[in-house]
């Protein structure tokens, strides 16, 4: 019997963005062009502009998909536990898509899922008793910390890729490899046998930030503070 042709999948914006994120995950942001994206979808590059009119729109769509993977699962054990869980969820998403981390830094996150993620984070910070403007400032600092640490983690790996095992996430240090006697504090700080573990740094840094939020919370007036 003659072979039947495999039916072509219908092209949609969602399918285009899914393919774009997969391409970035596999080959890096630099490899993302309309031509390479078209090849991955077996379509002409020009046909993609119907779904993503510009490179900026394509980038925003990819960031939107990444943000859509953040899951807010309140444990109902207080603002600190819920906020900590949300930040760990954000971190895991960034580690899952390391090549998209630079994109998250340069792309405005004013997208449907970006707004949804922002609303969720503001709700969690608000549980500590902060008014929306103050909650937004705290949210920005938490976001910058997570993105910055994820970027350092990405840069520490060969080829800029983040790998999955905790042992491989530990970044070697140039100072540790060749400590300079002229810098005694660096020499002392890096003299231990353990390599730098950026995931452990994220955990420690997150706890420090939560401690700072708790300290700021104690300064709120009784009328503004909520449980």
mmCIF file with all atom_site columns, C-alpha atoms in Angstrom:
data_model
loop_
_atom_site.group_PDB
_atom_site.id
_atom_site.type_symbol
_atom_site.label_atom_id
_atom_site.label_alt_id
_atom_site.label_comp_id
_atom_site.label_asym_id
_atom_site.label_entity_id
_atom_site.label_seq_id
_atom_site.pdbx_PDB_ins_code
_atom_site.Cartn_x
_atom_site.Cartn_y
_atom_site.Cartn_z
_atom_site.occupancy
_atom_site.B_iso_or_equiv
_atom_site.pdbx_formal_charge
_atom_site.auth_seq_id
_atom_site.auth_comp_id
_atom_site.auth_asym_id
_atom_site.auth_atom_id
_atom_site.pdbx_PDB_model_num
ATOM 1   C CA . UNK A 1 1   ? 0.000  0.000  0.000  1.00 0.00 ? 1   UNK A CA 1
ATOM 2   C CA . UNK A 1 2   ? 1.281  3.493  -0.776 1.00 0.00 ? 2   UNK A CA 1
ATOM 3   C CA . UNK A 1 3   ? 2.448  5.516  2.207  1.00 0.00 ? 3   UNK A CA 1
ATOM 4   C CA . UNK A 1 4   ? 0.103  8.259  3.243  1.00 0.00 ? 4   UNK A CA 1
ATOM 5   C CA . UNK A 1 5   ? 1.564  11.699 3.799  1.00 0.00 ? 5   UNK A CA 1
ATOM 6   C CA . UNK A 1 6   ? 1.895  12.740 7.404  1.00 0.00 ? 6   UNK A CA 1
ATOM 7   C CA . UNK A 1 7   ? -0.633 15.505 8.072  1.00 0.00 ? 7   UNK A CA 1
ATOM 8   C CA . UNK A 1 8   ? 0.946  18.870 8.789  1.00 0.00 ? 8   UNK A CA 1
ATOM 9   C CA . UNK A 1 9   ? 0.252  20.359 12.175 1.00 0.00 ? 9   UNK A CA 1
ATOM 10  C CA . UNK A 1 10  ? -1.703 23.573 12.196 1.00 0.00 ? 10  UNK A CA 1
ATOM 11  C CA . UNK A 1 11  ? 0.510  26.530 12.973 1.00 0.00 ? 11  UNK A CA 1
ATOM 12  C CA . UNK A 1 12  ? -0.596 28.600 15.961 1.00 0.00 ? 12  UNK A CA 1
ATOM 13  C CA . UNK A 1 13  ? 1.055  31.252 18.125 1.00 0.00 ? 13  UNK A CA 1
ATOM 14  C CA . UNK A 1 14  ? 1.238  28.802 21.002 1.00 0.00 ? 14  UNK A CA 1
ATOM 15  C CA . UNK A 1 15  ? 3.010  26.224 18.842 1.00 0.00 ? 15  UNK A CA 1
ATOM 16  C CA . UNK A 1 16  ? 5.412  28.838 17.490 1.00 0.00 ? 16  UNK A CA 1
ATOM 17  C CA . UNK A 1 17  ? 6.327  30.002 20.997 1.00 0.00 ? 17  UNK A CA 1
ATOM 18  C CA . UNK A 1 18  ? 6.715  26.440 22.259 1.00 0.00 ? 18  UNK A CA 1
ATOM 19  C CA . UNK A 1 19  ? 9.127  25.726 19.407 1.00 0.00 ? 19  UNK A CA 1
ATOM 20  C CA . UNK A 1 20  ? 10.987 28.985 20.053 1.00 0.00 ? 20  UNK A CA 1
ATOM 21  C CA . UNK A 1 21  ? 11.500 28.160 23.735 1.00 0.00 ? 21  UNK A CA 1
ATOM 22  C CA . UNK A 1 22  ? 12.632 24.633 22.857 1.00 0.00 ? 22  UNK A CA 1
ATOM 23  C CA . UNK A 1 23  ? 15.143 26.077 20.384 1.00 0.00 ? 23  UNK A CA 1
ATOM 24  C CA . UNK A 1 24  ? 16.478 28.530 22.989 1.00 0.00 ? 24  UNK A CA 1
ATOM 25  C CA . UNK A 1 25  ? 16.740 25.731 25.561 1.00 0.00 ? 25  UNK A CA 1
ATOM 26  C CA . UNK A 1 26  ? 18.684 23.555 23.156 1.00 0.00 ? 26  UNK A CA 1
ATOM 27  C CA . UNK A 1 27  ? 20.849 26.011 21.251 1.00 0.00 ? 27  UNK A CA 1
ATOM 28  C CA . UNK A 1 28  ? 20.800 29.313 23.105 1.00 0.00 ? 28  UNK A CA 1
ATOM 29  C CA . UNK A 1 29  ? 19.204 32.687 22.512 1.00 0.00 ? 29  UNK A CA 1
ATOM 30  C CA . UNK A 1 30  ? 21.798 33.598 19.885 1.00 0.00 ? 30  UNK A CA 1
ATOM 31  C CA . UNK A 1 31  ? 20.566 30.752 17.673 1.00 0.00 ? 31  UNK A CA 1
ATOM 32  C CA . UNK A 1 32  ? 16.990 32.026 17.648 1.00 0.00 ? 32  UNK A CA 1
ATOM 33  C CA . UNK A 1 33  ? 16.126 33.609 14.311 1.00 0.00 ? 33  UNK A CA 1
ATOM 34  C CA . UNK A 1 34  ? 12.985 33.509 12.271 1.00 0.00 ? 34  UNK A CA 1
ATOM 35  C CA . UNK A 1 35  ? 14.829 31.301 9.806  1.00 0.00 ? 35  UNK A CA 1
ATOM 36  C CA . UNK A 1 36  ? 16.004 28.779 12.413 1.00 0.00 ? 36  UNK A CA 1
ATOM 37  C CA . UNK A 1 37  ? 12.568 28.803 14.021 1.00 0.00 ? 37  UNK A CA 1
ATOM 38  C CA . UNK A 1 38  ? 10.917 28.220 10.652 1.00 0.00 ? 38  UNK A CA 1
ATOM 39  C CA . UNK A 1 39  ? 13.240 25.297 9.988  1.00 0.00 ? 39  UNK A CA 1
ATOM 40  C CA . UNK A 1 40  ? 12.358 23.720 13.322 1.00 0.00 ? 40  UNK A CA 1
ATOM 41  C CA . UNK A 1 41  ? 8.672  23.983 12.406 1.00 0.00 ? 41  UNK A CA 1
ATOM 42  C CA . UNK A 1 42  ? 9.185  23.009 8.734  1.00 0.00 ? 42  UNK A CA 1
ATOM 43  C CA . UNK A 1 43  ? 7.658  26.267 7.519  1.00 0.00 ? 43  UNK A CA 1
ATOM 44  C CA . UNK A 1 44  ? 8.898  29.354 5.725  1.00 0.00 ? 44  UNK A CA 1
ATOM 45  C CA . UNK A 1 45  ? 10.257 32.025 8.027  1.00 0.00 ? 45  UNK A CA 1
ATOM 46  C CA . UNK A 1 46  ? 7.938  34.669 6.570  1.00 0.00 ? 46  UNK A CA 1
ATOM 47  C CA . UNK A 1 47  ? 4.876  32.706 7.680  1.00 0.00 ? 47  UNK A CA 1
ATOM 48  C CA . UNK A 1 48  ? 5.877  33.171 11.322 1.00 0.00 ? 48  UNK A CA 1
ATOM 49  C CA . UNK A 1 49  ? 5.314  36.911 11.260 1.00 0.00 ? 49  UNK A CA 1
ATOM 50  C CA . UNK A 1 50  ? 1.594  36.290 11.255 1.00 0.00 ? 50  UNK A CA 1
ATOM 51  C CA . UNK A 1 51  ? 1.927  34.880 14.781 1.00 0.00 ? 51  UNK A CA 1
ATOM 52  C CA . UNK A 1 52  ? 4.883  36.910 16.071 1.00 0.00 ? 52  UNK A CA 1
ATOM 53  C CA . UNK A 1 53  ? 5.054  40.218 14.188 1.00 0.00 ? 53  UNK A CA 1
ATOM 54  C CA . UNK A 1 54  ? 8.496  41.168 15.501 1.00 0.00 ? 54  UNK A CA 1
ATOM 55  C CA . UNK A 1 55  ? 11.538 39.806 17.320 1.00 0.00 ? 55  UNK A CA 1
ATOM 56  C CA . UNK A 1 56  ? 10.512 41.782 20.400 1.00 0.00 ? 56  UNK A CA 1
ATOM 57  C CA . UNK A 1 57  ? 7.091  40.152 20.344 1.00 0.00 ? 57  UNK A CA 1
ATOM 58  C CA . UNK A 1 58  ? 8.712  36.731 19.969 1.00 0.00 ? 58  UNK A CA 1
ATOM 59  C CA . UNK A 1 59  ? 10.967 37.407 22.950 1.00 0.00 ? 59  UNK A CA 1
ATOM 60  C CA . UNK A 1 60  ? 8.030  38.600 25.041 1.00 0.00 ? 60  UNK A CA 1
ATOM 61  C CA . UNK A 1 61  ? 6.122  35.470 24.113 1.00 0.00 ? 61  UNK A CA 1
ATOM 62  C CA . UNK A 1 62  ? 8.991  33.222 25.196 1.00 0.00 ? 62  UNK A CA 1
ATOM 63  C CA . UNK A 1 63  ? 9.290  35.056 28.520 1.00 0.00 ? 63  UNK A CA 1
ATOM 64  C CA . UNK A 1 64  ? 5.546  34.706 28.962 1.00 0.00 ? 64  UNK A CA 1
ATOM 65  C CA . UNK A 1 65  ? 5.774  30.930 28.508 1.00 0.00 ? 65  UNK A CA 1
ATOM 66  C CA . UNK A 1 66  ? 8.597  30.690 31.044 1.00 0.00 ? 66  UNK A CA 1
ATOM 67  C CA . UNK A 1 67  ? 6.652  32.724 33.604 1.00 0.00 ? 67  UNK A CA 1
ATOM 68  C CA . UNK A 1 68  ? 3.629  30.521 32.970 1.00 0.00 ? 68  UNK A CA 1
ATOM 69  C CA . UNK A 1 69  ? 5.523  27.590 34.477 1.00 0.00 ? 69  UNK A CA 1
ATOM 70  C CA . UNK A 1 70  ? 5.624  29.200 37.915 1.00 0.00 ? 70  UNK A CA 1
ATOM 71  C CA . UNK A 1 71  ? 3.116  27.466 40.178 1.00 0.00 ? 71  UNK A CA 1
ATOM 72  C CA . UNK A 1 72  ? 1.821  29.192 43.279 1.00 0.00 ? 72  UNK A CA 1
ATOM 73  C CA . UNK A 1 73  ? 0.870  26.575 45.866 1.00 0.00 ? 73  UNK A CA 1
ATOM 74  C CA . UNK A 1 74  ? 0.121  28.339 49.160 1.00 0.00 ? 74  UNK A CA 1
ATOM 75  C CA . UNK A 1 75  ? 0.808  26.104 52.136 1.00 0.00 ? 75  UNK A CA 1
ATOM 76  C CA . UNK A 1 76  ? -1.383 28.287 54.369 1.00 0.00 ? 76  UNK A CA 1
ATOM 77  C CA . UNK A 1 77  ? 1.377  28.322 56.962 1.00 0.00 ? 77  UNK A CA 1
ATOM 78  C CA . UNK A 1 78  ? 2.021  32.044 56.920 1.00 0.00 ? 78  UNK A CA 1
ATOM 79  C CA . UNK A 1 79  ? 3.407  34.615 54.502 1.00 0.00 ? 79  UNK A CA 1
ATOM 80  C CA . UNK A 1 80  ? 7.046  33.569 54.925 1.00 0.00 ? 80  UNK A CA 1
ATOM 81  C CA . UNK A 1 81  ? 6.526  29.909 54.007 1.00 0.00 ? 81  UNK A CA 1
ATOM 82  C CA . UNK A 1 82  ? 4.315  30.790 51.053 1.00 0.00 ? 82  UNK A CA 1
ATOM 83  C CA . UNK A 1 83  ? 6.704  33.448 49.747 1.00 0.00 ? 83  UNK A CA 1
ATOM 84  C CA . UNK A 1 84  ? 9.701  31.156 50.189 1.00 0.00 ? 84  UNK A CA 1
ATOM 85  C CA . UNK A 1 85  ? 7.951  28.363 48.269 1.00 0.00 ? 85  UNK A CA 1
ATOM 86  C CA . UNK A 1 86  ? 7.040  30.769 45.469 1.00 0.00 ? 86  UNK A CA 1
ATOM 87  C CA . UNK A 1 87  ? 10.630 31.984 45.139 1.00 0.00 ? 87  UNK A CA 1
ATOM 88  C CA . UNK A 1 88  ? 11.908 28.400 45.028 1.00 0.00 ? 88  UNK A CA 1
ATOM 89  C CA . UNK A 1 89  ? 9.353  27.718 42.300 1.00 0.00 ? 89  UNK A CA 1
ATOM 90  C CA . UNK A 1 90  ? 10.668 30.707 40.347 1.00 0.00 ? 90  UNK A CA 1
ATOM 91  C CA . UNK A 1 91  ? 14.251 29.509 40.835 1.00 0.00 ? 91  UNK A CA 1
ATOM 92  C CA . UNK A 1 92  ? 13.472 26.013 39.545 1.00 0.00 ? 92  UNK A CA 1
ATOM 93  C CA . UNK A 1 93  ? 11.848 27.470 36.435 1.00 0.00 ? 93  UNK A CA 1
ATOM 94  C CA . UNK A 1 94  ? 14.945 29.600 35.766 1.00 0.00 ? 94  UNK A CA 1
ATOM 95  C CA . UNK A 1 95  ? 17.222 26.586 36.222 1.00 0.00 ? 95  UNK A CA 1
ATOM 96  C CA . UNK A 1 96  ? 15.015 24.605 33.835 1.00 0.00 ? 96  UNK A CA 1
ATOM 97  C CA . UNK A 1 97  ? 15.412 27.301 31.168 1.00 0.00 ? 97  UNK A CA 1
ATOM 98  C CA . UNK A 1 98  ? 18.915 28.734 31.726 1.00 0.00 ? 98  UNK A CA 1
ATOM 99  C CA . UNK A 1 99  ? 19.289 30.068 28.196 1.00 0.00 ? 99  UNK A CA 1
ATOM 100 C CA . UNK A 1 100 ? 16.153 32.155 28.674 1.00 0.00 ? 100 UNK A CA 1
ATOM 101 C CA . UNK A 1 101 ? 17.500 33.898 31.787 1.00 0.00 ? 101 UNK A CA 1
ATOM 102 C CA . UNK A 1 102 ? 19.194 36.750 29.841 1.00 0.00 ? 102 UNK A CA 1
ATOM 103 C CA . UNK A 1 103 ? 15.932 37.216 27.960 1.00 0.00 ? 103 UNK A CA 1
ATOM 104 C CA . UNK A 1 104 ? 14.064 37.621 31.242 1.00 0.00 ? 104 UNK A CA 1
ATOM 105 C CA . UNK A 1 105 ? 16.429 40.451 32.149 1.00 0.00 ? 105 UNK A CA 1
ATOM 106 C CA . UNK A 1 106 ? 16.051 42.471 28.946 1.00 0.00 ? 106 UNK A CA 1
ATOM 107 C CA . UNK A 1 107 ? 12.420 41.801 28.042 1.00 0.00 ? 107 UNK A CA 1
ATOM 108 C CA . UNK A 1 108 ? 9.562  43.772 29.618 1.00 0.00 ? 108 UNK A CA 1
ATOM 109 C CA . UNK A 1 109 ? 7.488  41.217 31.507 1.00 0.00 ? 109 UNK A CA 1
ATOM 110 C CA . UNK A 1 110 ? 4.235  43.053 30.790 1.00 0.00 ? 110 UNK A CA 1
ATOM 111 C CA . UNK A 1 111 ? 2.573  39.933 29.411 1.00 0.00 ? 111 UNK A CA 1
ATOM 112 C CA . UNK A 1 112 ? -0.555 38.033 30.539 1.00 0.00 ? 112 UNK A CA 1
ATOM 113 C CA . UNK A 1 113 ? 1.399  35.438 32.491 1.00 0.00 ? 113 UNK A CA 1
ATOM 114 C CA . UNK A 1 114 ? 3.885  38.060 33.653 1.00 0.00 ? 114 UNK A CA 1
ATOM 115 C CA . UNK A 1 115 ? 1.051  40.117 35.120 1.00 0.00 ? 115 UNK A CA 1
ATOM 116 C CA . UNK A 1 116 ? -0.451 36.984 36.665 1.00 0.00 ? 116 UNK A CA 1
ATOM 117 C CA . UNK A 1 117 ? 2.888  36.031 38.254 1.00 0.00 ? 117 UNK A CA 1
ATOM 118 C CA . UNK A 1 118 ? 3.383  39.588 39.496 1.00 0.00 ? 118 UNK A CA 1
ATOM 119 C CA . UNK A 1 119 ? -0.113 39.675 40.976 1.00 0.00 ? 119 UNK A CA 1
ATOM 120 C CA . UNK A 1 120 ? 0.538  36.379 42.744 1.00 0.00 ? 120 UNK A CA 1
ATOM 121 C CA . UNK A 1 121 ? 3.820  37.587 44.223 1.00 0.00 ? 121 UNK A CA 1
ATOM 122 C CA . UNK A 1 122 ? 2.301  40.886 45.348 1.00 0.00 ? 122 UNK A CA 1
ATOM 123 C CA . UNK A 1 123 ? -0.485 38.944 47.018 1.00 0.00 ? 123 UNK A CA 1
ATOM 124 C CA . UNK A 1 124 ? 2.062  36.860 48.945 1.00 0.00 ? 124 UNK A CA 1
ATOM 125 C CA . UNK A 1 125 ? 4.119  39.884 50.011 1.00 0.00 ? 125 UNK A CA 1
ATOM 126 C CA . UNK A 1 126 ? 0.910  41.678 50.900 1.00 0.00 ? 126 UNK A CA 1
ATOM 127 C CA . UNK A 1 127 ? 0.091  38.899 53.342 1.00 0.00 ? 127 UNK A CA 1
ATOM 128 C CA . UNK A 1 128 ? 2.953  40.243 55.472 1.00 0.00 ? 128 UNK A CA 1
ATOM 129 C CA . UNK A 1 129 ? 1.072  43.536 55.779 1.00 0.00 ? 129 UNK A CA 1
ATOM 130 C CA . UNK A 1 130 ? 2.751  45.693 53.127 1.00 0.00 ? 130 UNK A CA 1
ATOM 131 C CA . UNK A 1 131 ? 0.791  48.138 51.004 1.00 0.00 ? 131 UNK A CA 1
ATOM 132 C CA . UNK A 1 132 ? 0.991  47.551 47.207 1.00 0.00 ? 132 UNK A CA 1
ATOM 133 C CA . UNK A 1 133 ? 3.767  50.124 46.510 1.00 0.00 ? 133 UNK A CA 1
ATOM 134 C CA . UNK A 1 134 ? 5.996  48.677 49.253 1.00 0.00 ? 134 UNK A CA 1
ATOM 135 C CA . UNK A 1 135 ? 5.086  45.129 48.257 1.00 0.00 ? 135 UNK A CA 1
ATOM 136 C CA . UNK A 1 136 ? 6.091  45.920 44.671 1.00 0.00 ? 136 UNK A CA 1
ATOM 137 C CA . UNK A 1 137 ? 9.489  47.220 45.810 1.00 0.00 ? 137 UNK A CA 1
ATOM 138 C CA . UNK A 1 138 ? 10.076 43.992 47.763 1.00 0.00 ? 138 UNK A CA 1
ATOM 139 C CA . UNK A 1 139 ? 8.900  41.944 44.777 1.00 0.00 ? 139 UNK A CA 1
ATOM 140 C CA . UNK A 1 140 ? 11.383 43.732 42.494 1.00 0.00 ? 140 UNK A CA 1
ATOM 141 C CA . UNK A 1 141 ? 14.262 43.021 44.861 1.00 0.00 ? 141 UNK A CA 1
ATOM 142 C CA . UNK A 1 142 ? 13.346 39.343 45.135 1.00 0.00 ? 142 UNK A CA 1
ATOM 143 C CA . UNK A 1 143 ? 13.031 39.091 41.360 1.00 0.00 ? 143 UNK A CA 1
ATOM 144 C CA . UNK A 1 144 ? 16.390 40.780 40.773 1.00 0.00 ? 144 UNK A CA 1
ATOM 145 C CA . UNK A 1 145 ? 18.068 38.457 43.278 1.00 0.00 ? 145 UNK A CA 1
ATOM 146 C CA . UNK A 1 146 ? 16.660 35.301 41.657 1.00 0.00 ? 146 UNK A CA 1
ATOM 147 C CA . UNK A 1 147 ? 17.483 36.398 38.111 1.00 0.00 ? 147 UNK A CA 1
ATOM 148 C CA . UNK A 1 148 ? 20.968 37.586 39.041 1.00 0.00 ? 148 UNK A CA 1
ATOM 149 C CA . UNK A 1 149 ? 21.854 34.371 40.849 1.00 0.00 ? 149 UNK A CA 1
ATOM 150 C CA . UNK A 1 150 ? 20.460 32.281 37.982 1.00 0.00 ? 150 UNK A CA 1
ATOM 151 C CA . UNK A 1 151 ? 22.547 34.313 35.531 1.00 0.00 ? 151 UNK A CA 1
ATOM 152 C CA . UNK A 1 152 ? 25.682 33.670 37.604 1.00 0.00 ? 152 UNK A CA 1
ATOM 153 C CA . UNK A 1 153 ? 24.834 29.980 37.709 1.00 0.00 ? 153 UNK A CA 1
ATOM 154 C CA . UNK A 1 154 ? 24.367 29.888 33.941 1.00 0.00 ? 154 UNK A CA 1
ATOM 155 C CA . UNK A 1 155 ? 27.636 31.725 33.333 1.00 0.00 ? 155 UNK A CA 1
ATOM 156 C CA . UNK A 1 156 ? 29.544 29.352 35.605 1.00 0.00 ? 156 UNK A CA 1
ATOM 157 C CA . UNK A 1 157 ? 28.859 26.336 33.407 1.00 0.00 ? 157 UNK A CA 1
ATOM 158 C CA . UNK A 1 158 ? 30.764 25.327 30.229 1.00 0.00 ? 158 UNK A CA 1
ATOM 159 C CA . UNK A 1 159 ? 28.974 26.844 27.260 1.00 0.00 ? 159 UNK A CA 1
ATOM 160 C CA . UNK A 1 160 ? 26.765 28.846 29.613 1.00 0.00 ? 160 UNK A CA 1
ATOM 161 C CA . UNK A 1 161 ? 24.514 25.865 30.314 1.00 0.00 ? 161 UNK A CA 1
ATOM 162 C CA . UNK A 1 162 ? 23.058 25.019 33.683 1.00 0.00 ? 162 UNK A CA 1
ATOM 163 C CA . UNK A 1 163 ? 23.157 21.325 34.497 1.00 0.00 ? 163 UNK A CA 1
ATOM 164 C CA . UNK A 1 164 ? 20.846 19.484 36.804 1.00 0.00 ? 164 UNK A CA 1
ATOM 165 C CA . UNK A 1 165 ? 22.845 17.744 39.516 1.00 0.00 ? 165 UNK A CA 1
ATOM 166 C CA . UNK A 1 166 ? 23.725 19.734 42.608 1.00 0.00 ? 166 UNK A CA 1
ATOM 167 C CA . UNK A 1 167 ? 27.367 18.650 42.457 1.00 0.00 ? 167 UNK A CA 1
ATOM 168 C CA . UNK A 1 168 ? 27.720 20.063 38.951 1.00 0.00 ? 168 UNK A CA 1
ATOM 169 C CA . UNK A 1 169 ? 26.006 23.301 39.957 1.00 0.00 ? 169 UNK A CA 1
ATOM 170 C CA . UNK A 1 170 ? 28.982 24.208 42.084 1.00 0.00 ? 170 UNK A CA 1
ATOM 171 C CA . UNK A 1 171 ? 31.020 26.775 40.206 1.00 0.00 ? 171 UNK A CA 1
ATOM 172 C CA . UNK A 1 172 ? 34.829 26.680 40.300 1.00 0.00 ? 172 UNK A CA 1
ATOM 173 C CA . UNK A 1 173 ? 36.446 29.960 41.235 1.00 0.00 ? 173 UNK A CA 1
ATOM 174 C CA . UNK A 1 174 ? 39.382 31.591 39.457 1.00 0.00 ? 174 UNK A CA 1
ATOM 175 C CA . UNK A 1 175 ? 40.596 32.935 42.816 1.00 0.00 ? 175 UNK A CA 1
ATOM 176 C CA . UNK A 1 176 ? 40.337 29.461 44.334 1.00 0.00 ? 176 UNK A CA 1
ATOM 177 C CA . UNK A 1 177 ? 42.388 27.983 41.497 1.00 0.00 ? 177 UNK A CA 1
ATOM 178 C CA . UNK A 1 178 ? 45.139 30.586 41.856 1.00 0.00 ? 178 UNK A CA 1
ATOM 179 C CA . UNK A 1 179 ? 44.741 32.639 45.074 1.00 0.00 ? 179 UNK A CA 1
ATOM 180 C CA . UNK A 1 180 ? 46.869 35.761 44.987 1.00 0.00 ? 180 UNK A CA 1
ATOM 181 C CA . UNK A 1 181 ? 48.867 36.466 48.181 1.00 0.00 ? 181 UNK A CA 1
ATOM 182 C CA . UNK A 1 182 ? 48.204 40.169 47.661 1.00 0.00 ? 182 UNK A CA 1
ATOM 183 C CA . UNK A 1 183 ? 44.554 39.586 48.573 1.00 0.00 ? 183 UNK A CA 1
ATOM 184 C CA . UNK A 1 184 ? 44.611 37.859 51.986 1.00 0.00 ? 184 UNK A CA 1
ATOM 185 C CA . UNK A 1 185 ? 40.867 38.150 52.620 1.00 0.00 ? 185 UNK A CA 1
ATOM 186 C CA . UNK A 1 186 ? 40.012 36.480 49.321 1.00 0.00 ? 186 UNK A CA 1
ATOM 187 C CA . UNK A 1 187 ? 42.652 33.849 50.024 1.00 0.00 ? 187 UNK A CA 1
ATOM 188 C CA . UNK A 1 188 ? 41.138 33.113 53.436 1.00 0.00 ? 188 UNK A CA 1
ATOM 189 C CA . UNK A 1 189 ? 37.583 33.125 52.112 1.00 0.00 ? 189 UNK A CA 1
ATOM 190 C CA . UNK A 1 190 ? 38.408 30.702 49.315 1.00 0.00 ? 190 UNK A CA 1
ATOM 191 C CA . UNK A 1 191 ? 40.813 28.456 51.204 1.00 0.00 ? 191 UNK A CA 1
ATOM 192 C CA . UNK A 1 192 ? 38.246 25.798 52.038 1.00 0.00 ? 192 UNK A CA 1
ATOM 193 C CA . UNK A 1 193 ? 37.972 22.590 49.990 1.00 0.00 ? 193 UNK A CA 1
ATOM 194 C CA . UNK A 1 194 ? 34.314 23.034 49.023 1.00 0.00 ? 194 UNK A CA 1
ATOM 195 C CA . UNK A 1 195 ? 33.580 24.763 45.710 1.00 0.00 ? 195 UNK A CA 1
ATOM 196 C CA . UNK A 1 196 ? 31.128 27.616 45.437 1.00 0.00 ? 196 UNK A CA 1
ATOM 197 C CA . UNK A 1 197 ? 27.570 26.293 45.351 1.00 0.00 ? 197 UNK A CA 1
ATOM 198 C CA . UNK A 1 198 ? 25.308 28.936 43.812 1.00 0.00 ? 198 UNK A CA 1
ATOM 199 C CA . UNK A 1 199 ? 22.132 27.046 44.648 1.00 0.00 ? 199 UNK A CA 1
ATOM 200 C CA . UNK A 1 200 ? 23.172 27.051 48.306 1.00 0.00 ? 200 UNK A CA 1
ATOM 201 C CA . UNK A 1 201 ? 23.920 30.763 47.895 1.00 0.00 ? 201 UNK A CA 1
ATOM 202 C CA . UNK A 1 202 ? 20.403 31.246 46.571 1.00 0.00 ? 202 UNK A CA 1
ATOM 203 C CA . UNK A 1 203 ? 18.918 29.493 49.597 1.00 0.00 ? 203 UNK A CA 1
ATOM 204 C CA . UNK A 1 204 ? 21.033 31.495 52.049 1.00 0.00 ? 204 UNK A CA 1
ATOM 205 C CA . UNK A 1 205 ? 20.364 34.759 50.227 1.00 0.00 ? 205 UNK A CA 1
ATOM 206 C CA . UNK A 1 206 ? 16.646 34.101 50.109 1.00 0.00 ? 206 UNK A CA 1
ATOM 207 C CA . UNK A 1 207 ? 16.561 33.512 53.855 1.00 0.00 ? 207 UNK A CA 1
ATOM 208 C CA . UNK A 1 208 ? 18.462 36.765 54.412 1.00 0.00 ? 208 UNK A CA 1
ATOM 209 C CA . UNK A 1 209 ? 15.929 38.625 52.298 1.00 0.00 ? 209 UNK A CA 1
ATOM 210 C CA . UNK A 1 210 ? 13.031 37.041 54.156 1.00 0.00 ? 210 UNK A CA 1
ATOM 211 C CA . UNK A 1 211 ? 14.682 38.055 57.434 1.00 0.00 ? 211 UNK A CA 1
ATOM 212 C CA . UNK A 1 212 ? 14.898 41.605 56.095 1.00 0.00 ? 212 UNK A CA 1
ATOM 213 C CA . UNK A 1 213 ? 11.218 41.549 55.132 1.00 0.00 ? 213 UNK A CA 1
ATOM 214 C CA . UNK A 1 214 ? 10.375 40.316 58.636 1.00 0.00 ? 214 UNK A CA 1
ATOM 215 C CA . UNK A 1 215 ? 12.428 43.140 60.151 1.00 0.00 ? 215 UNK A CA 1
ATOM 216 C CA . UNK A 1 216 ? 10.672 45.719 57.959 1.00 0.00 ? 216 UNK A CA 1
ATOM 217 C CA . UNK A 1 217 ? 7.347  44.157 58.848 1.00 0.00 ? 217 UNK A CA 1
ATOM 218 C CA . UNK A 1 218 ? 7.901  44.775 62.555 1.00 0.00 ? 218 UNK A CA 1
ATOM 219 C CA . UNK A 1 219 ? 8.106  48.498 61.824 1.00 0.00 ? 219 UNK A CA 1
ATOM 220 C CA . UNK A 1 220 ? 4.636  48.625 60.286 1.00 0.00 ? 220 UNK A CA 1
ATOM 221 C CA . UNK A 1 221 ? 1.930  50.353 62.260 1.00 0.00 ? 221 UNK A CA 1
ATOM 222 C CA . UNK A 1 222 ? -0.662 48.017 63.836 1.00 0.00 ? 222 UNK A CA 1
ATOM 223 C CA . UNK A 1 223 ? -3.324 49.239 61.403 1.00 0.00 ? 223 UNK A CA 1
ATOM 224 C CA . UNK A 1 224 ? -1.250 48.252 58.368 1.00 0.00 ? 224 UNK A CA 1
ATOM 225 C CA . UNK A 1 225 ? 0.064  44.945 59.713 1.00 0.00 ? 225 UNK A CA 1
ATOM 226 C CA . UNK A 1 226 ? -1.894 41.840 58.902 1.00 0.00 ? 226 UNK A CA 1
ATOM 227 C CA . UNK A 1 227 ? -1.389 38.223 59.922 1.00 0.00 ? 227 UNK A CA 1
#
